[in-house]
Structures are given as structure tokens and as C-alpha cells.
Amino acid sequence: MLPSAGALLRILHRYRAEFPPAERPVAPAPALPDRVAIYRYFEQEALAGVGRFRWYERDAARLQAGAWCEAEVSRRWFLAQERQVHQQQELDRKWHLLIGNDPETVRQALAAAFEDIEAAACAVVRVKGAEVTLTVTIPPVSAAIPGDVYRQFVHGQALVALRTAFAAAPGLAAARVTVLSNDPLASFSVTRQALDQIRWHAADATDIVDAVARRKGEKLT
């Protein structure tokens, strides 16, 4: 079933929302070691067996605990920084696969991005070079929905899928999208550059598709 009238109106203009592009991920900075806790541990170790009134020995033990603490803080900080470097290297490896349009990496990124698309099921059919082929499956038309509104709905869902794909995979330069219900409803290809020229709040979905689509075929009535 199609969404309610109110939900449909919201979905019709979903393509006008912001679609922030993916950015190179940065490994979080490591947390500083807990110097106080570390010192307390070594202080307890150093003072074990030292009588309460053996002041000189207790002072010496605390100095030793301080030295051990500094060494342990340095060790933990070095390991934390080393882990951050390795984590960043792994993030960079995946990022380069994404912007280089590695097919499996792009598929995974788009699958995650498509999870939040309302009223449609989006899937990646193929990734070839810098072009992706998508399918968007939507509910069949209801007799209560005017044809022109349903057309806007179809084109709006296609544009949401396209903008989501281009945002999630920065290396993609073009996409082909096919919108399906019981039958294919619309099929066209578009370039990222063409969509970048759109003033999203100045035109409706069908006007945008008419302006940017290549090899468009439709069965909408």
C-alpha cells in the first residue's frame, strides 16, 4: 500500500532534503591514560609491606611509584597512538576503495545508505567503473492517487535514490535507475554533474527528471 496522504506529501519532497556527501573518515583521537588511577595502583604496590611509620621508606616507595607510573603512562600512550595509526590506515584503505569505485565496497556503502529511504526498496544491480545501476521498487498505484501525483512520487523516489547513491559513493560519476512496481515505471540515466546543477527547491521531481534524464522510458499514465 502507498503511504497516507500526509506521509505521501512528505515523501514527495524528500528529494529536496540535504544529502551530505561521504567524507574521508578519521580515526578518533586516543584517550589519555588515566594517570591518577595508574599512580594509585603503583603506589599501592610500592607501599605493600612498608610500615606506616617508616617515613623515609614510604617516601622512597612513592617516588618509585611515580617513576613506574610515568613509564606506564608513556607505554599506554604509545600503544594508543599506534592503534590509532593502524585504525586510520584501515579507514583510509576502505575510503580509497570507495572513491575508487570498488564494486563490493560501493555496494556495501549504498546498501547501508538505502536503509533509510521511505516507501521504496532500493538495490544495486551493478557497479561498473564510475557508473552504478539501481532499481527502486515502490508500491503499485492506488485509484485514490491522481496520476500526476503518482508520477511525482515515482520521480521523487528515483531522485532520492540517485542523490543518496551519489552522496554515499563520492567516486560515482553516473547512475542508471529503474523504478519498478508491478511493471517498470521509469528508467533513465543521469550524471552527477547534471544533478549538481539542479536548484532543488525551484522545480518539481518530474521537471527535474525531464531536465537531466538520458534515454528515459516510462509507462506512467
PDB file of C-alpha atoms in Angstrom:
ATOM      1  CA  MET A   1       0.000   0.000   0.000  1.00  0.00           C
ATOM      2  CA  LEU A   2       1.051   3.563  -0.602  1.00  0.00           C
ATOM      3  CA  PRO A   3       1.595   5.739   2.470  1.00  0.00           C
ATOM      4  CA  SER A   4      -1.158   8.003   3.782  1.00  0.00           C
ATOM      5  CA  ALA A   5      -1.845  11.346   2.098  1.00  0.00           C
ATOM      6  CA  GLY A   6       0.174  13.255   4.696  1.00  0.00           C
ATOM      7  CA  ALA A   7       3.081  10.837   4.523  1.00  0.00           C
ATOM      8  CA  LEU A   8       2.930  10.876   0.728  1.00  0.00           C
ATOM      9  CA  LEU A   9       3.236  14.668   0.637  1.00  0.00           C
ATOM     10  CA  ARG A  10       6.296  14.448   2.877  1.00  0.00           C
ATOM     11  CA  ILE A  11       7.844  11.755   0.689  1.00  0.00           C
ATOM     12  CA  LEU A  12       7.083  13.685  -2.493  1.00  0.00           C
ATOM     13  CA  HIS A  13       9.544  16.389  -1.433  1.00  0.00           C
ATOM     14  CA  ARG A  14      12.117  14.126   0.206  1.00  0.00           C
ATOM     15  CA  TYR A  15      14.430  14.610  -2.773  1.00  0.00           C
ATOM     16  CA  ARG A  16      14.802  18.283  -1.775  1.00  0.00           C
ATOM     17  CA  ALA A  17      16.455  17.408   1.534  1.00  0.00           C
ATOM     18  CA  GLU A  18      20.167  17.732   2.181  1.00  0.00           C
ATOM     19  CA  PHE A  19      22.254  14.706   1.180  1.00  0.00           C
ATOM     20  CA  PRO A  20      25.642  15.292   2.821  1.00  0.00           C
ATOM     21  CA  PRO A  21      28.432  13.647   0.829  1.00  0.00           C
ATOM     22  CA  ALA A  22      30.542  10.985   2.430  1.00  0.00           C
ATOM     23  CA  GLU A  23      33.861  12.243   3.712  1.00  0.00           C
ATOM     24  CA  ARG A  24      37.143  10.561   4.485  1.00  0.00           C
ATOM     25  CA  PRO A  25      36.685   9.006   7.921  1.00  0.00           C
ATOM     26  CA  VAL A  26      39.111   9.982  10.645  1.00  0.00           C
ATOM     27  CA  ALA A  27      40.047   7.652  13.471  1.00  0.00           C
ATOM     28  CA  PRO A  28      39.157   9.148  16.847  1.00  0.00           C
ATOM     29  CA  ALA A  29      41.980  10.582  18.900  1.00  0.00           C
ATOM     30  CA  PRO A  30      43.050   8.196  21.630  1.00  0.00           C
ATOM     31  CA  ALA A  31      42.075   8.967  25.198  1.00  0.00           C
ATOM     32  CA  LEU A  32      44.851   9.972  27.535  1.00  0.00           C
ATOM     33  CA  PRO A  33      45.787   7.262  30.027  1.00  0.00           C
ATOM     34  CA  ASP A  34      44.291   7.729  33.493  1.00  0.00           C
ATOM     35  CA  ARG A  35      47.416   8.926  35.246  1.00  0.00           C
ATOM     36  CA  VAL A  36      45.750   9.149  38.668  1.00  0.00           C
ATOM     37  CA  ALA A  37      44.462   5.578  38.567  1.00  0.00           C
ATOM     38  CA  ILE A  38      47.777   4.281  37.287  1.00  0.00           C
ATOM     39  CA  TYR A  39      49.701   6.061  40.020  1.00  0.00           C
ATOM     40  CA  ARG A  40      47.368   4.774  42.709  1.00  0.00           C
ATOM     41  CA  TYR A  41      47.910   1.225  41.502  1.00  0.00           C
ATOM     42  CA  PHE A  42      51.694   1.517  41.603  1.00  0.00           C
ATOM     43  CA  GLU A  43      51.614   3.392  44.894  1.00  0.00           C
ATOM     44  CA  GLN A  44      49.690   0.539  46.447  1.00  0.00           C
ATOM     45  CA  GLU A  45      52.189  -1.926  45.015  1.00  0.00           C
ATOM     46  CA  ALA A  46      55.186   0.088  46.220  1.00  0.00           C
ATOM     47  CA  LEU A  47      53.830   0.618  49.737  1.00  0.00           C
ATOM     48  CA  ALA A  48      52.837  -3.006  50.265  1.00  0.00           C
ATOM     49  CA  GLY A  49      54.665  -4.268  53.347  1.00  0.00           C
ATOM     50  CA  VAL A  50      56.101  -0.849  54.278  1.00  0.00           C
ATOM     51  CA  GLY A  51      55.134   0.126  57.828  1.00  0.00           C
ATOM     52  CA  ARG A  52      53.036   3.244  58.408  1.00  0.00           C
ATOM     53  CA  PHE A  53      55.734   4.987  60.407  1.00  0.00           C
ATOM     54  CA  ARG A  54      58.687   4.147  58.171  1.00  0.00           C
ATOM     55  CA  TRP A  55      58.570   7.620  56.628  1.00  0.00           C
ATOM     56  CA  TYR A  56      61.770   7.515  54.632  1.00  0.00           C
ATOM     57  CA  GLU A  57      60.913   4.181  53.031  1.00  0.00           C
ATOM     58  CA  ARG A  58      57.372   5.315  52.281  1.00  0.00           C
ATOM     59  CA  ASP A  59      58.658   8.483  50.559  1.00  0.00           C
ATOM     60  CA  ALA A  60      61.084   6.402  48.534  1.00  0.00           C
ATOM     61  CA  ALA A  61      58.278   3.994  47.633  1.00  0.00           C
ATOM     62  CA  ARG A  62      56.111   6.845  46.419  1.00  0.00           C
ATOM     63  CA  LEU A  63      58.959   8.157  44.274  1.00  0.00           C
ATOM     64  CA  GLN A  64      59.351   4.705  42.809  1.00  0.00           C
ATOM     65  CA  ALA A  65      55.601   4.544  42.195  1.00  0.00           C
ATOM     66  CA  GLY A  66      55.819   7.882  40.380  1.00  0.00           C
ATOM     67  CA  ALA A  67      58.582   6.573  38.126  1.00  0.00           C
ATOM     68  CA  TRP A  68      56.643   3.407  37.379  1.00  0.00           C
ATOM     69  CA  CYS A  69      53.551   5.497  36.686  1.00  0.00           C
ATOM     70  CA  GLU A  70      55.331   7.719  34.173  1.00  0.00           C
ATOM     71  CA  ALA A  71      56.735   4.700  32.384  1.00  0.00           C
ATOM     72  CA  GLU A  72      53.330   3.029  32.243  1.00  0.00           C
ATOM     73  CA  VAL A  73      51.593   6.202  31.062  1.00  0.00           C
ATOM     74  CA  SER A  74      54.166   6.553  28.276  1.00  0.00           C
ATOM     75  CA  ARG A  75      53.748   2.907  27.295  1.00  0.00           C
ATOM     76  CA  ARG A  76      49.966   3.091  27.173  1.00  0.00           C
ATOM     77  CA  TRP A  77      50.021   6.390  25.267  1.00  0.00           C
ATOM     78  CA  PHE A  78      52.427   4.965  22.697  1.00  0.00           C
ATOM     79  CA  LEU A  79      50.217   1.889  22.199  1.00  0.00           C
ATOM     80  CA  ALA A  80      47.083   4.041  21.925  1.00  0.00           C
ATOM     81  CA  GLN A  81      48.688   6.218  19.267  1.00  0.00           C
ATOM     82  CA  GLU A  82      49.907   3.143  17.439  1.00  0.00           C
ATOM     83  CA  ARG A  83      46.375   1.702  17.446  1.00  0.00           C
ATOM     84  CA  GLN A  84      45.049   4.989  16.080  1.00  0.00           C
ATOM     85  CA  VAL A  85      47.590   4.890  13.245  1.00  0.00           C
ATOM     86  CA  HIS A  86      46.588   1.333  12.330  1.00  0.00           C
ATOM     87  CA  GLN A  87      42.909   2.215  12.557  1.00  0.00           C
ATOM     88  CA  GLN A  88      43.422   5.232  10.299  1.00  0.00           C
ATOM     89  CA  GLN A  89      45.310   3.114   7.799  1.00  0.00           C
ATOM     90  CA  GLU A  90      42.399   0.680   7.646  1.00  0.00           C
ATOM     91  CA  LEU A  91      39.897   3.517   7.289  1.00  0.00           C
ATOM     92  CA  ASP A  92      41.989   5.039   4.502  1.00  0.00           C
ATOM     93  CA  ARG A  93      42.197   1.681   2.744  1.00  0.00           C
ATOM     94  CA  LYS A  94      38.399   1.375   2.731  1.00  0.00           C
ATOM     95  CA  TRP A  95      37.992   5.021   1.747  1.00  0.00           C
ATOM     96  CA  HIS A  96      40.257   4.611  -1.280  1.00  0.00           C
ATOM     97  CA  LEU A  97      38.296   1.515  -2.301  1.00  0.00           C
ATOM     98  CA  LEU A  98      35.087   3.551  -2.057  1.00  0.00           C
ATOM     99  CA  ILE A  99      36.245   6.570  -4.035  1.00  0.00           C
ATOM    100  CA  GLY A 100      37.959   4.220  -6.498  1.00  0.00           C
ATOM    101  CA  ASN A 101      34.568   2.571  -7.097  1.00  0.00           C
ATOM    102  CA  ASP A 102      35.495  -0.889  -5.927  1.00  0.00           C
ATOM    103  CA  PRO A 103      32.223  -2.716  -6.720  1.00  0.00           C
ATOM    104  CA  GLU A 104      31.801  -4.564  -3.423  1.00  0.00           C
ATOM    105  CA  THR A 105      32.732  -1.521  -1.349  1.00  0.00           C
ATOM    106  CA  VAL A 106      30.276   0.661  -3.259  1.00  0.00           C
ATOM    107  CA  ARG A 107      27.560  -1.984  -2.872  1.00  0.00           C
ATOM    108  CA  GLN A 108      28.068  -2.093   0.876  1.00  0.00           C
ATOM    109  CA  ALA A 109      28.052   1.695   1.208  1.00  0.00           C
ATOM    110  CA  LEU A 110      24.878   2.061  -0.841  1.00  0.00           C
ATOM    111  CA  ALA A 111      23.108  -0.787   0.929  1.00  0.00           C
ATOM    112  CA  ALA A 112      23.716   0.973   4.243  1.00  0.00           C
ATOM    113  CA  ALA A 113      22.629   4.341   2.825  1.00  0.00           C
ATOM    114  CA  PHE A 114      19.445   2.938   1.284  1.00  0.00           C
ATOM    115  CA  GLU A 115      18.181   1.531   4.579  1.00  0.00           C
ATOM    116  CA  ASP A 116      16.562   4.847   5.489  1.00  0.00           C
ATOM    117  CA  ILE A 117      14.714   5.510   2.234  1.00  0.00           C
ATOM    118  CA  GLU A 118      10.988   5.650   2.962  1.00  0.00           C
ATOM    119  CA  ALA A 119       8.310   3.945   0.840  1.00  0.00           C
ATOM    120  CA  ALA A 120      10.772   2.309  -1.557  1.00  0.00           C
ATOM    121  CA  ALA A 121      13.228  -0.554  -1.703  1.00  0.00           C
ATOM    122  CA  CYS A 122      16.480   0.338  -3.419  1.00  0.00           C
ATOM    123  CA  ALA A 123      19.074  -2.131  -4.636  1.00  0.00           C
ATOM    124  CA  VAL A 124      22.323  -2.026  -6.553  1.00  0.00           C
ATOM    125  CA  VAL A 125      22.171  -4.052  -9.747  1.00  0.00           C
ATOM    126  CA  ARG A 126      25.692  -3.374 -10.991  1.00  0.00           C
ATOM    127  CA  VAL A 127      28.729  -1.233 -10.401  1.00  0.00           C
ATOM    128  CA  LYS A 128      30.851  -0.787 -13.492  1.00  0.00           C
ATOM    129  CA  GLY A 129      33.607   1.764 -13.485  1.00  0.00           C
ATOM    130  CA  ALA A 130      32.182   5.040 -12.232  1.00  0.00           C
ATOM    131  CA  GLU A 131      28.583   4.130 -13.052  1.00  0.00           C
ATOM    132  CA  VAL A 132      26.036   2.340 -10.889  1.00  0.00           C
ATOM    133  CA  THR A 133      22.787   0.707 -11.949  1.00  0.00           C
ATOM    134  CA  LEU A 134      19.964   0.892  -9.413  1.00  0.00           C
ATOM    135  CA  THR A 135      16.458  -0.456  -9.031  1.00  0.00           C
ATOM    136  CA  VAL A 136      13.811   1.257  -6.935  1.00  0.00           C
ATOM    137  CA  THR A 137      10.722  -0.798  -6.076  1.00  0.00           C
ATOM    138  CA  ILE A 138       7.631   1.119  -4.974  1.00  0.00           C
ATOM    139  CA  PRO A 139       4.025   0.151  -4.149  1.00  0.00           C
ATOM    140  CA  PRO A 140       1.511  -0.149  -7.028  1.00  0.00           C
ATOM    141  CA  VAL A 141      -0.630   2.837  -7.885  1.00  0.00           C
ATOM    142  CA  SER A 142      -3.827   3.395  -5.927  1.00  0.00           C
ATOM    143  CA  ALA A 143      -7.008   4.569  -7.619  1.00  0.00           C
ATOM    144  CA  ALA A 144      -7.219   7.249  -4.922  1.00  0.00           C
ATOM    145  CA  ILE A 145      -3.934   8.814  -6.037  1.00  0.00           C
ATOM    146  CA  PRO A 146      -4.121  11.131  -9.080  1.00  0.00           C
ATOM    147  CA  GLY A 147      -1.849  10.157 -11.944  1.00  0.00           C
ATOM    148  CA  ASP A 148       0.195  13.349 -11.832  1.00  0.00           C
ATOM    149  CA  VAL A 149       0.789  12.931  -8.107  1.00  0.00           C
ATOM    150  CA  TYR A 150       1.883   9.331  -8.600  1.00  0.00           C
ATOM    151  CA  ARG A 151       4.251  10.469 -11.342  1.00  0.00           C
ATOM    152  CA  GLN A 152       5.790  12.950  -8.919  1.00  0.00           C
ATOM    153  CA  PHE A 153       6.055  10.157  -6.360  1.00  0.00           C
ATOM    154  CA  VAL A 154       7.841   7.851  -8.832  1.00  0.00           C
ATOM    155  CA  HIS A 155      10.282  10.520  -9.961  1.00  0.00           C
ATOM    156  CA  GLY A 156      10.822  11.745  -6.412  1.00  0.00           C
ATOM    157  CA  GLN A 157      11.770   8.255  -5.244  1.00  0.00           C
ATOM    158  CA  ALA A 158      14.141   7.897  -8.180  1.00  0.00           C
ATOM    159  CA  LEU A 159      15.805  11.192  -7.309  1.00  0.00           C
ATOM    160  CA  VAL A 160      16.119  10.242  -3.643  1.00  0.00           C
ATOM    161  CA  ALA A 161      17.856   7.017  -4.668  1.00  0.00           C
ATOM    162  CA  LEU A 162      20.173   8.881  -7.026  1.00  0.00           C
ATOM    163  CA  ARG A 163      21.092  11.603  -4.557  1.00  0.00           C
ATOM    164  CA  THR A 164      21.638   9.011  -1.843  1.00  0.00           C
ATOM    165  CA  ALA A 165      23.915   6.980  -4.114  1.00  0.00           C
ATOM    166  CA  PHE A 166      25.991   9.947  -5.222  1.00  0.00           C
ATOM    167  CA  ALA A 167      26.334  11.148  -1.636  1.00  0.00           C
ATOM    168  CA  ALA A 168      27.338   7.755  -0.268  1.00  0.00           C
ATOM    169  CA  ALA A 169      29.804   6.915  -3.044  1.00  0.00           C
ATOM    170  CA  PRO A 170      31.770  10.070  -3.999  1.00  0.00           C
ATOM    171  CA  GLY A 171      33.594   8.324  -6.844  1.00  0.00           C
ATOM    172  CA  LEU A 172      30.464   7.646  -8.873  1.00  0.00           C
ATOM    173  CA  ALA A 173      30.022   9.867 -11.911  1.00  0.00           C
ATOM    174  CA  ALA A 174      26.808   8.444 -13.355  1.00  0.00           C
ATOM    175  CA  ALA A 175      23.887   6.242 -12.469  1.00  0.00           C
ATOM    176  CA  ARG A 176      21.063   4.447 -14.187  1.00  0.00           C
ATOM    177  CA  VAL A 177      17.875   3.972 -12.203  1.00  0.00           C
ATOM    178  CA  THR A 178      14.819   1.871 -12.961  1.00  0.00           C
ATOM    179  CA  VAL A 179      11.651   2.353 -10.907  1.00  0.00           C
ATOM    180  CA  LEU A 180       9.521  -0.768 -10.608  1.00  0.00           C
ATOM    181  CA  SER A 181       6.086  -1.589  -9.275  1.00  0.00           C
ATOM    182  CA  ASN A 182       4.160  -4.401 -10.909  1.00  0.00           C
ATOM    183  CA  ASP A 183       5.854  -3.243 -14.129  1.00  0.00           C
ATOM    184  CA  PRO A 184       8.726  -0.914 -14.933  1.00  0.00           C
ATOM    185  CA  LEU A 185       7.520   2.650 -14.493  1.00  0.00           C
ATOM    186  CA  ALA A 186      10.532   4.756 -15.362  1.00  0.00           C
ATOM    187  CA  SER A 187      14.079   4.121 -16.440  1.00  0.00           C
ATOM    188  CA  PHE A 188      16.734   6.706 -17.120  1.00  0.00           C
ATOM    189  CA  SER A 189      20.373   7.507 -16.571  1.00  0.00           C
ATOM    190  CA  VAL A 190      21.854  10.678 -15.184  1.00  0.00           C
ATOM    191  CA  THR A 191      25.255  12.101 -14.407  1.00  0.00           C
ATOM    192  CA  ARG A 192      26.392  13.518 -11.112  1.00  0.00           C
ATOM    193  CA  GLN A 193      27.323  16.721 -12.919  1.00  0.00           C
ATOM    194  CA  ALA A 194      23.769  17.157 -14.219  1.00  0.00           C
ATOM    195  CA  LEU A 195      22.286  16.784 -10.742  1.00  0.00           C
ATOM    196  CA  ASP A 196      24.840  19.194  -9.311  1.00  0.00           C
ATOM    197  CA  GLN A 197      23.318  21.933 -11.475  1.00  0.00           C
ATOM    198  CA  ILE A 198      19.794  21.481 -10.104  1.00  0.00           C
ATOM    199  CA  ARG A 199      18.160  24.115  -7.913  1.00  0.00           C
ATOM    200  CA  TRP A 200      16.302  21.562  -5.820  1.00  0.00           C
ATOM    201  CA  HIS A 201      13.738  23.913  -4.317  1.00  0.00           C
ATOM    202  CA  ALA A 202      12.830  25.545  -7.615  1.00  0.00           C
ATOM    203  CA  ALA A 203      11.379  22.594  -9.587  1.00  0.00           C
ATOM    204  CA  ASP A 204       9.259  19.525  -9.002  1.00  0.00           C
ATOM    205  CA  ALA A 205      10.547  15.995  -9.402  1.00  0.00           C
ATOM    206  CA  THR A 206       9.170  15.394 -12.883  1.00  0.00           C
ATOM    207  CA  ASP A 207      10.596  18.663 -14.220  1.00  0.00           C
ATOM    208  CA  ILE A 208      13.991  17.724 -12.805  1.00  0.00           C
ATOM    209  CA  VAL A 209      13.898  14.266 -14.368  1.00  0.00           C
ATOM    210  CA  ASP A 210      12.857  15.780 -17.708  1.00  0.00           C
ATOM    211  CA  ALA A 211      15.824  18.138 -17.484  1.00  0.00           C
ATOM    212  CA  VAL A 212      18.537  15.650 -16.528  1.00  0.00           C
ATOM    213  CA  ALA A 213      17.416  12.237 -17.781  1.00  0.00           C
ATOM    214  CA  ARG A 214      19.077  10.424 -20.626  1.00  0.00           C
ATOM    215  CA  ARG A 215      17.388   7.573 -22.531  1.00  0.00           C
ATOM    216  CA  LYS A 216      14.285   7.967 -20.402  1.00  0.00           C
ATOM    217  CA  GLY A 217      11.445   5.477 -20.903  1.00  0.00           C
ATOM    218  CA  GLU A 218       8.187   5.485 -18.950  1.00  0.00           C
ATOM    219  CA  LYS A 219       4.883   3.708 -18.673  1.00  0.00           C
ATOM    220  CA  LEU A 220       3.232   6.171 -16.354  1.00  0.00           C
ATOM    221  CA  THR A 221      -0.268   7.387 -17.120  1.00  0.00           C
TER     222      THR A 221
END
